[in-house]
mmCIF file of C-alpha atoms in Angstrom:
data_model
loop_
_atom_site.group_PDB
_atom_site.id
_atom_site.type_symbol
_atom_site.label_atom_id
_atom_site.label_comp_id
_atom_site.label_asym_id
_atom_site.label_seq_id
_atom_site.Cartn_x
_atom_site.Cartn_y
_atom_site.Cartn_z
ATOM 1 C CA MET A 1 0.000 0.000 0.000
ATOM 2 C CA ASN A 2 1.204 3.413 -0.848
ATOM 3 C CA GLN A 3 2.515 5.331 2.125
ATOM 4 C CA ASP A 4 0.398 8.258 1.151
ATOM 5 C CA ASN A 5 -2.684 6.065 1.417
ATOM 6 C CA ARG A 6 -1.647 4.630 4.767
ATOM 7 C CA HIS A 7 -1.455 8.021 6.449
ATOM 8 C CA ARG A 8 -4.404 10.428 6.823
ATOM 9 C CA ASP A 9 -4.181 13.848 5.432
ATOM 10 C CA LYS A 10 -4.238 16.376 8.203
ATOM 11 C CA ASN A 11 -6.791 18.369 6.164
ATOM 12 C CA LYS A 12 -9.389 15.630 6.304
ATOM 13 C CA ASP A 13 -12.167 15.295 8.953
ATOM 14 C CA PRO A 14 -11.714 12.529 11.499
ATOM 15 C CA ASN A 15 -14.929 10.967 10.220
ATOM 16 C CA GLY A 16 -13.519 10.851 6.829
ATOM 17 C CA LEU A 17 -15.497 13.755 5.321
ATOM 18 C CA PRO A 18 -13.542 16.346 3.531
ATOM 19 C CA ASP A 19 -13.327 19.843 5.029
ATOM 20 C CA GLN A 20 -14.417 21.078 1.677
ATOM 21 C CA ILE A 21 -17.919 19.750 2.273
ATOM 22 C CA PHE A 22 -18.275 21.745 5.507
ATOM 23 C CA SER A 23 -16.702 24.820 4.042
ATOM 24 C CA ASN A 24 -19.168 24.830 1.170
ATOM 25 C CA ALA A 25 -22.258 24.076 3.346
ATOM 26 C CA LYS A 26 -24.519 26.984 4.369
ATOM 27 C CA ILE A 27 -26.677 26.527 7.445
ATOM 28 C CA PRO A 28 -29.609 28.970 7.209
ATOM 29 C CA TRP A 29 -30.071 29.487 11.014
ATOM 30 C CA GLU A 30 -26.449 30.248 11.652
ATOM 31 C CA LYS A 31 -26.032 34.008 12.427
ATOM 32 C CA GLY A 32 -23.401 36.099 13.973
ATOM 33 C CA LYS A 33 -23.696 37.370 17.539
ATOM 34 C CA ALA A 34 -24.114 40.984 16.492
ATOM 35 C CA GLU A 35 -26.755 40.111 13.943
ATOM 36 C CA VAL A 36 -28.768 38.072 16.461
ATOM 37 C CA TRP A 37 -28.640 40.934 18.980
ATOM 38 C CA ASN A 38 -29.813 43.420 16.374
ATOM 39 C CA ASP A 39 -32.748 41.176 15.458
ATOM 40 C CA LEU A 40 -33.738 40.891 19.120
ATOM 41 C CA GLU A 41 -33.629 44.653 19.619
ATOM 42 C CA GLU A 42 -35.746 45.166 16.532
ATOM 43 C CA LYS A 43 -38.413 42.756 17.804
ATOM 44 C CA ILE A 44 -38.532 44.433 21.219
ATOM 45 C CA THR A 45 -38.897 47.825 19.584
ATOM 46 C CA LYS A 46 -41.768 46.587 17.426
ATOM 47 C CA GLU A 47 -43.558 45.138 20.459
ATOM 48 C CA ASP A 48 -43.167 48.405 22.367
ATOM 49 C CA HIS A 49 -44.661 50.344 19.476
ATOM 50 C CA THR A 50 -47.705 48.139 19.322
ATOM 51 C CA THR A 51 -48.525 48.003 23.044
ATOM 52 C CA VAL A 52 -47.482 51.356 24.551
ATOM 53 C CA HIS A 53 -49.142 54.627 23.566
ATOM 54 C CA VAL A 54 -47.725 57.799 25.056
ATOM 55 C CA ARG A 55 -49.399 61.206 24.613
ATOM 56 C CA HIS A 56 -47.262 64.246 25.065
ATOM 57 C CA LEU A 57 -49.112 67.416 26.164
ATOM 58 C CA HIS A 58 -47.486 70.290 24.401
ATOM 59 C CA PRO A 59 -47.219 73.673 26.179
ATOM 60 C CA ASN A 60 -49.467 75.249 23.532
ATOM 61 C CA ARG A 61 -52.256 72.858 24.437
ATOM 62 C CA GLN A 62 -51.916 73.777 28.101
ATOM 63 C CA TRP A 63 -52.393 77.427 27.199
ATOM 64 C CA LEU A 64 -55.404 76.518 25.083
ATOM 65 C CA ALA A 65 -56.964 74.672 28.030
ATOM 66 C CA LEU A 66 -56.355 77.685 30.285
ATOM 67 C CA ALA A 67 -57.842 80.036 27.691
ATOM 68 C CA ALA A 68 -60.915 77.823 27.360
ATOM 69 C CA SER A 69 -61.390 77.920 31.141
ATOM 70 C CA LEU A 70 -61.142 81.715 31.150
ATOM 71 C CA VAL A 71 -63.660 81.985 28.311
ATOM 72 C CA LEU A 72 -66.059 79.757 30.244
ATOM 73 C CA LEU A 73 -65.606 81.851 33.397
ATOM 74 C CA LEU A 74 -66.208 85.085 31.500
ATOM 75 C CA SER A 75 -69.269 83.615 29.807
ATOM 76 C CA VAL A 76 -70.805 82.589 33.124
ATOM 77 C CA SER A 77 -69.977 85.965 34.693
ATOM 78 C CA GLY A 78 -71.444 87.783 31.708
ATOM 79 C CA PHE A 79 -74.618 85.731 31.929
ATOM 80 C CA MET A 80 -74.966 86.499 35.640
ATOM 81 C CA ARG A 81 -74.282 90.203 35.092
ATOM 82 C CA PHE A 82 -76.600 90.852 32.174
ATOM 83 C CA TYR A 83 -79.411 88.311 32.510
ATOM 84 C CA THR A 84 -82.503 90.462 33.056
ATOM 85 C CA VAL A 85 -85.959 89.892 34.503
ATOM 86 C CA ARG A 86 -88.510 92.245 32.965
ATOM 87 C CA THR A 87 -91.980 92.872 34.341
ATOM 88 C CA PHE A 88 -94.730 94.916 32.732
ATOM 89 C CA CYS A 89 -97.927 95.921 34.476
ATOM 90 C CA PRO A 90 -100.545 96.808 31.819
ATOM 91 C CA GLN A 91 -103.271 99.421 32.013
ATOM 92 C CA GLY A 92 -106.107 98.781 34.416
ATOM 93 C CA VAL A 93 -104.032 96.441 36.602
ATOM 94 C CA HIS A 94 -101.857 96.601 39.745
ATOM 95 C CA THR A 95 -99.272 93.880 40.362
ATOM 96 C CA SER A 96 -96.508 93.138 42.858
ATOM 97 C CA GLN A 97 -93.009 91.750 42.348
ATOM 98 C CA GLN A 98 -90.728 90.185 44.951
ATOM 99 C CA LEU A 99 -87.033 90.883 44.515
ATOM 100 C CA PRO A 100 -84.229 88.383 45.310
ATOM 101 C CA ASP A 101 -83.484 89.832 48.776
ATOM 102 C CA GLY A 102 -87.123 89.784 49.873
ATOM 103 C CA SER A 103 -87.814 93.416 49.002
ATOM 104 C CA THR A 104 -91.159 93.925 47.275
ATOM 105 C CA VAL A 105 -92.367 96.300 44.601
ATOM 106 C CA GLU A 106 -95.985 97.196 43.936
ATOM 107 C CA LEU A 107 -96.439 98.302 40.341
ATOM 108 C CA ASN A 108 -99.029 100.813 39.242
ATOM 109 C CA ALA A 109 -100.760 100.509 35.882
ATOM 110 C CA GLU A 110 -98.609 100.812 32.732
ATOM 111 C CA THR A 111 -95.266 100.373 34.484
ATOM 112 C CA HIS A 112 -92.044 98.677 33.351
ATOM 113 C CA LEU A 113 -89.596 97.178 35.877
ATOM 114 C CA SER A 114 -86.352 95.288 35.193
ATOM 115 C CA TYR A 115 -83.433 93.972 37.261
ATOM 116 C CA HIS A 116 -80.552 91.449 37.203
ATOM 117 C CA PRO A 117 -81.432 88.581 39.604
ATOM 118 C CA TYR A 118 -78.091 86.724 39.472
ATOM 119 C CA TRP A 119 -76.167 89.957 40.153
ATOM 120 C CA TRP A 120 -78.513 91.108 42.901
ATOM 121 C CA PHE A 121 -76.335 90.292 45.910
ATOM 122 C CA ILE A 122 -73.504 92.267 44.347
ATOM 123 C CA SER A 123 -75.589 95.278 43.340
ATOM 124 C CA ARG A 124 -79.237 95.903 44.270
ATOM 125 C CA GLU A 125 -80.438 97.960 41.317
ATOM 126 C CA VAL A 126 -83.655 98.155 39.299
ATOM 127 C CA LYS A 127 -84.792 100.155 36.298
ATOM 128 C CA LEU A 128 -88.223 101.734 36.388
ATOM 129 C CA GLU A 129 -90.430 103.544 33.923
ATOM 130 C CA GLY A 130 -93.845 104.216 35.386
ATOM 131 C CA GLU A 131 -94.850 104.253 39.050
ATOM 132 C CA ALA A 132 -94.020 101.838 41.849
ATOM 133 C CA PHE A 133 -94.064 101.616 45.625
ATOM 134 C CA PHE A 134 -90.997 99.948 47.165
ATOM 135 C CA HIS A 135 -90.659 98.055 50.454
ATOM 136 C CA VAL A 136 -86.875 97.706 50.690
ATOM 137 C CA GLU A 137 -85.159 95.266 53.035
ATOM 138 C CA LYS A 138 -82.216 96.672 54.947
ATOM 139 C CA GLY A 139 -78.824 95.948 53.478
ATOM 140 C CA GLU A 140 -76.442 97.441 50.984
ATOM 141 C CA LYS A 141 -77.445 100.384 48.818
ATOM 142 C CA PHE A 142 -80.618 99.975 46.803
ATOM 143 C CA LYS A 143 -80.942 102.032 43.615
ATOM 144 C CA VAL A 144 -83.881 102.761 41.337
ATOM 145 C CA HIS A 145 -82.772 104.052 37.939
ATOM 146 C CA SER A 146 -85.035 106.017 35.626
ATOM 147 C CA SER A 147 -84.260 108.046 32.534
ATOM 148 C CA LEU A 148 -84.279 111.357 34.447
ATOM 149 C CA ALA A 149 -82.813 110.464 37.838
ATOM 150 C CA THR A 150 -81.762 107.796 40.335
ATOM 151 C CA THR A 151 -83.235 107.141 43.778
ATOM 152 C CA GLU A 152 -80.908 105.562 46.350
ATOM 153 C CA VAL A 153 -81.882 104.113 49.730
ATOM 154 C CA LEU A 154 -80.554 101.856 52.499
ATOM 155 C CA GLY A 155 -83.838 100.470 53.807
ATOM 156 C CA THR A 156 -87.162 102.238 53.579
ATOM 157 C CA THR A 157 -90.525 102.539 51.866
ATOM 158 C CA PHE A 158 -90.931 105.060 49.093
ATOM 159 C CA ASN A 159 -92.875 105.730 45.916
ATOM 160 C CA VAL A 160 -91.314 106.606 42.566
ATOM 161 C CA PHE A 161 -93.270 108.235 39.738
ATOM 162 C CA ALA A 162 -91.173 108.337 36.564
ATOM 163 C CA ARG A 163 -93.206 108.908 33.416
ATOM 164 C CA GLY A 164 -91.894 110.861 30.471
ATOM 165 C CA LYS A 165 -90.557 114.191 31.729
ATOM 166 C CA ASP A 166 -92.199 113.863 35.145
ATOM 167 C CA TYR A 167 -90.212 112.513 38.091
ATOM 168 C CA VAL A 168 -91.656 112.539 41.614
ATOM 169 C CA VAL A 169 -90.461 110.580 44.662
ATOM 170 C CA THR A 170 -92.323 110.352 47.963
ATOM 171 C CA CYS A 171 -90.497 109.060 51.039
ATOM 172 C CA HIS A 172 -92.766 107.274 53.520
ATOM 173 C CA THR A 173 -90.195 105.834 55.942
ATOM 174 C CA GLY A 174 -86.414 106.035 56.254
ATOM 175 C CA SER A 175 -84.619 108.377 53.882
ATOM 176 C CA VAL A 176 -83.810 108.475 50.188
ATOM 177 C CA ARG A 177 -81.342 110.342 48.016
ATOM 178 C CA LEU A 178 -82.354 111.658 44.594
ATOM 179 C CA SER A 179 -79.673 112.216 41.947
ATOM 180 C CA GLU A 180 -80.339 113.917 38.637
ATOM 181 C CA SER A 181 -78.971 111.933 35.691
ATOM 182 C CA LEU A 182 -77.625 114.861 33.642
ATOM 183 C CA ALA A 183 -76.808 117.783 35.936
ATOM 184 C CA GLY A 184 -75.916 115.585 38.912
ATOM 185 C CA SER A 185 -77.795 117.657 41.498
ATOM 186 C CA THR A 186 -78.894 115.701 44.580
ATOM 187 C CA VAL A 187 -81.371 116.028 47.428
ATOM 188 C CA ILE A 188 -82.154 113.859 50.469
ATOM 189 C CA LEU A 189 -85.766 113.218 51.469
ATOM 190 C CA SER A 190 -86.968 112.430 54.977
ATOM 191 C CA PRO A 191 -90.249 110.683 55.881
ATOM 192 C CA ASN A 192 -93.374 112.397 54.515
ATOM 193 C CA GLU A 193 -91.404 114.520 52.066
ATOM 194 C CA ARG A 194 -91.845 114.618 48.324
ATOM 195 C CA GLY A 195 -89.174 115.534 45.806
ATOM 196 C CA GLN A 196 -90.087 116.619 42.297
ATOM 197 C CA MET A 197 -87.776 117.366 39.397
ATOM 198 C CA GLU A 198 -88.178 120.850 37.970
ATOM 199 C CA THR A 199 -88.221 121.498 34.238
ATOM 200 C CA SER A 200 -85.286 123.882 34.694
ATOM 201 C CA GLY A 201 -83.304 121.211 36.570
ATOM 202 C CA GLY A 202 -82.841 120.293 40.197
ATOM 203 C CA PHE A 203 -85.473 119.190 42.685
ATOM 204 C CA SER A 204 -88.141 120.923 44.722
ATOM 205 C CA VAL A 205 -89.082 119.401 48.086
ATOM 206 C CA THR A 206 -92.487 119.702 49.767
ATOM 207 C CA LYS A 207 -93.741 118.395 53.105
ATOM 208 C CA LEU A 208 -96.880 116.254 52.982
ATOM 209 C CA GLU A 209 -99.823 117.635 54.943
ATOM 210 C CA SER A 210 -100.607 114.232 56.439
ATOM 211 C CA ALA A 211 -98.421 111.210 57.018
ATOM 212 C CA LEU A 212 -99.171 108.256 54.767
ATOM 213 C CA SER A 213 -97.798 104.756 55.210
ATOM 214 C CA SER A 214 -98.215 104.069 51.500
ATOM 215 C CA PRO A 215 -99.430 105.834 48.355
ATOM 216 C CA GLY A 216 -103.175 105.864 47.784
ATOM 217 C CA TRP A 217 -103.100 103.863 44.560
ATOM 218 C CA THR A 218 -101.990 100.747 46.467
ATOM 219 C CA ASP A 219 -105.430 100.896 48.144
ATOM 220 C CA ASN A 220 -107.306 101.604 44.882
ATOM 221 C CA LEU A 221 -107.377 105.315 45.609
ATOM 222 C CA ILE A 222 -105.850 107.893 43.271
ATOM 223 C CA MET A 223 -104.859 111.147 44.953
ATOM 224 C CA PHE A 224 -103.755 114.450 43.448
ATOM 225 C CA SER A 225 -102.319 117.601 44.961
ATOM 226 C CA SER A 226 -102.065 120.592 42.611
ATOM 227 C CA ALA A 227 -101.525 118.183 39.717
ATOM 228 C CA PRO A 228 -101.836 119.390 36.107
ATOM 229 C CA LEU A 229 -105.245 118.357 34.790
ATOM 230 C CA ARG A 230 -103.675 116.581 31.816
ATOM 231 C CA LEU A 231 -101.819 114.274 34.230
ATOM 232 C CA VAL A 232 -105.063 113.510 36.036
ATOM 233 C CA PHE A 233 -106.727 112.391 32.792
ATOM 234 C CA GLU A 234 -103.636 110.350 31.874
ATOM 235 C CA GLU A 235 -103.785 108.559 35.219
ATOM 236 C CA ILE A 236 -107.458 107.736 34.711
ATOM 237 C CA GLU A 237 -106.544 106.295 31.304
ATOM 238 C CA ARG A 238 -103.963 104.009 32.892
ATOM 239 C CA GLN A 239 -106.160 102.858 35.762
ATOM 240 C CA PHE A 240 -109.135 101.947 33.575
ATOM 241 C CA GLY A 241 -107.418 101.021 30.316
ATOM 242 C CA ILE A 242 -109.259 103.640 28.281
ATOM 243 C CA VAL A 243 -108.391 106.471 25.895
ATOM 244 C CA ILE A 244 -109.429 110.038 26.755
ATOM 245 C CA GLU A 245 -109.167 112.796 24.159
ATOM 246 C CA THR A 246 -108.830 116.178 25.874
ATOM 247 C CA PRO A 247 -108.721 119.793 24.645
ATOM 248 C CA GLU A 248 -105.284 121.108 23.752
ATOM 249 C CA GLY A 249 -103.530 123.603 25.976
ATOM 250 C CA MET A 250 -105.171 122.711 29.291
ATOM 251 C CA GLN A 251 -103.445 124.659 32.082
ATOM 252 C CA GLN A 252 -105.724 123.834 35.020
ATOM 253 C CA VAL A 253 -104.498 122.014 38.132
ATOM 254 C CA TYR A 254 -106.488 119.647 40.316
ATOM 255 C CA SER A 255 -106.425 118.548 43.957
ATOM 256 C CA GLY A 256 -108.597 115.685 45.128
ATOM 257 C CA ASN A 257 -108.946 111.922 45.093
ATOM 258 C CA PHE A 258 -111.067 109.205 43.529
ATOM 259 C CA SER A 259 -111.836 105.629 44.457
ATOM 260 C CA LEU A 260 -111.079 103.162 41.682
ATOM 261 C CA ASP A 261 -113.923 100.953 42.868
ATOM 262 C CA GLN A 262 -116.482 103.083 41.012
ATOM 263 C CA ALA A 263 -117.332 103.388 37.333
ATOM 264 C CA VAL A 264 -115.077 105.584 35.230
ATOM 265 C CA GLU A 265 -118.078 107.635 34.108
ATOM 266 C CA ASN A 266 -118.647 108.752 37.706
ATOM 267 C CA ILE A 267 -115.035 109.889 37.992
ATOM 268 C CA LEU A 268 -115.168 111.790 34.697
ATOM 269 C CA SER A 269 -118.344 113.557 35.775
ATOM 270 C CA LEU A 270 -116.802 114.663 39.088
ATOM 271 C CA LEU A 271 -113.602 115.756 37.389
ATOM 272 C CA CYS A 272 -115.148 117.687 34.507
ATOM 273 C CA LEU A 273 -117.749 119.638 36.486
ATOM 274 C CA PRO A 274 -115.498 122.162 38.323
ATOM 275 C CA PHE A 275 -113.600 122.977 35.110
ATOM 276 C CA ASP A 276 -116.705 123.568 32.988
ATOM 277 C CA LEU A 277 -115.974 120.506 30.870
ATOM 278 C CA GLU A 278 -118.174 117.741 29.503
ATOM 279 C CA TYR A 279 -117.473 114.253 28.203
ATOM 280 C CA GLU A 280 -119.105 111.676 25.988
ATOM 281 C CA ARG A 281 -118.327 108.049 25.301
ATOM 282 C CA GLN A 282 -117.427 107.179 21.740
ATOM 283 C CA THR A 283 -116.775 103.780 20.157
ATOM 284 C CA GLY A 284 -115.117 101.097 22.242
ATOM 285 C CA ASN A 285 -113.112 102.412 25.179
ATOM 286 C CA LYS A 286 -112.687 105.970 23.854
ATOM 287 C CA TYR A 287 -113.972 109.093 25.611
ATOM 288 C CA LEU A 288 -114.051 112.677 24.378
ATOM 289 C CA VAL A 289 -113.673 115.596 26.821
ATOM 290 C CA TYR A 290 -114.582 119.061 25.541
ATOM 291 C CA PRO A 291 -115.531 122.548 26.870
ATOM 292 C CA SER A 292 -119.108 122.851 28.041
ATOM 293 C CA THR A 293 -121.500 124.600 25.653
ATOM 294 C CA HIS A 294 -123.971 125.625 28.376
#
């Protein structure tokens, strides 16, 4: 036997397989250490992305949330400040209104009253056009605003007449302050005093001849003291829900009172007689007053 055949080649496998076979074989699962580690990291990263969701709140969104809260607060405050209750008492009717603090208002015929209920305990203020008698609970300042002036009290009973260019306040108990809207002149009334705005500005104050706990109209009695006759007819219109056509240029004044529990024709007869006037009823609720022809 050839010596070369008797001795193994050092390059051959002990099992007799040539190294060439192993060197040419490719095992698909064989990977390097670095490659295996990279694959593992990649799988972990993919799992994290599919199971964990993180939301980052940006600073801009925080400001937006704060701004939204401020807008909501301002909206609620604005609603409380400007929400208004409006009451209207029509002709021929008397009504009463209770205010949030327990104060009450009795409204004469054809009177508008408004106030802000949700702002009441910050500022007790009402707006009035017409005539009303107030029973005010003690507390912070209470103001009645009209187009010509403002009446301010702390706790009292008083009557406000604010119609057109006429503004008259009667203080029954306590004290009230009258303030003119334009000129700013003021006057303080004590019990049984009446303040009236003059056409030239300012207020005139008169003492009532007899003390009254409330104005007559709250007891269905209309009372006049040196009142222009045109105002007397206007008041009768309001109390009975009628229309009275009167002569132009009436300058007379009237002092007296009438019960509203009687027919309007009786009142017109009593009112017209001393001024040499007559009246007649026309269609519907209209009445015509004219100078007597006798």
